[in-house]
């Protein structure tokens, strides 16, 4: 059984539970890292992720870099109003060096 057949079988068994729900999204907005807009390089395979990387209870932003496999780190903080903001760009470090994730090509 190939992947598509398996997916169709699961959909048939699961029935309406896999049906598309009504989703709505807020208007997109530019995020800043410190006082600069967060930008990604072309071709744009950035795969941003939000996680509490440093364990302070506030989500941080990670943004991949396609060309060199480095990951941008933006430390999250909350203002008195509870709004989440991100600090200036840094490169994610591992063992005191800039971490790199090797590409597949």
XYZ file of C-alpha atoms in Angstrom:
105
model
C 0.000 0.000 0.000
C 1.529 3.333 -1.005
C 1.437 6.581 0.978
C -1.579 7.986 -0.889
C -3.598 4.780 -0.417
C -2.798 4.796 3.295
C -3.883 8.434 3.605
C -7.158 7.731 1.774
C -7.821 4.726 4.013
C -7.233 6.796 7.144
C -9.542 9.534 5.819
C -12.260 6.987 5.027
C -12.041 5.391 8.465
C -11.804 8.689 10.326
C -14.679 10.190 8.356
C -15.728 13.752 9.038
C -13.229 14.244 11.870
C -10.557 15.026 9.244
C -12.765 17.510 7.404
C -11.449 21.058 7.082
C -12.578 23.311 9.896
C -13.356 26.993 9.629
C -10.130 28.819 10.353
C -9.490 32.519 10.366
C -6.181 34.289 10.637
C -5.320 37.801 11.732
C -3.845 40.164 9.190
C -0.100 39.549 8.714
C 2.241 42.041 10.308
C 5.964 42.672 10.300
C 7.796 41.511 13.417
C 10.752 43.413 14.762
C 13.877 42.025 16.362
C 14.959 44.905 18.560
C 14.276 48.006 16.474
C 14.725 46.367 13.042
C 12.267 44.314 10.973
C 13.041 40.590 10.937
C 13.997 39.612 7.406
C 14.812 36.269 5.838
C 17.068 35.625 2.879
C 15.901 34.257 -0.460
C 14.592 31.746 -1.317
C 12.804 32.055 2.027
C 13.008 28.589 3.591
C 13.233 30.164 7.021
C 10.871 27.883 9.020
C 10.333 30.262 11.954
C 9.526 28.695 15.290
C 8.486 30.046 18.670
C 9.696 28.270 21.818
C 10.952 29.159 25.283
C 14.525 28.347 24.411
C 16.203 29.865 27.469
C 13.680 28.656 30.065
C 12.574 32.100 31.300
C 8.869 31.428 30.671
C 8.676 33.775 27.655
C 8.603 32.478 24.066
C 11.666 33.242 21.940
C 11.744 33.346 18.139
C 14.032 31.142 16.041
C 14.411 31.831 12.312
C 16.478 29.551 10.087
C 18.880 30.771 7.431
C 18.846 28.789 4.202
C 22.314 29.497 2.820
C 24.615 28.740 5.767
C 22.267 26.721 7.985
C 22.548 29.203 10.854
C 19.586 29.995 13.094
C 18.668 33.517 14.121
C 17.702 33.875 17.780
C 15.436 36.667 19.006
C 14.970 36.696 22.796
C 11.348 37.201 23.758
C 10.172 39.577 26.467
C 6.825 40.816 27.724
C 6.036 44.415 28.478
C 3.864 45.582 31.369
C 0.903 45.317 28.987
C 1.747 41.631 28.389
C 2.663 42.224 24.735
C 5.327 39.850 23.408
C 8.284 41.524 21.703
C 11.597 40.187 20.453
C 15.141 41.399 21.069
C 17.831 42.154 18.523
C 19.126 39.423 16.227
C 21.754 37.013 17.530
C 22.967 33.716 16.079
C 22.017 30.614 18.035
C 25.114 29.315 19.827
C 26.177 25.767 20.676
C 29.379 25.116 22.605
C 30.404 28.776 22.296
C 30.176 28.758 18.487
C 27.478 29.678 15.989
C 25.308 26.580 15.519
C 24.806 25.338 11.967
C 22.361 22.810 10.586
C 23.813 21.282 7.408
C 21.619 21.503 4.308
C 20.564 18.575 2.212
C 21.904 19.885 -1.102
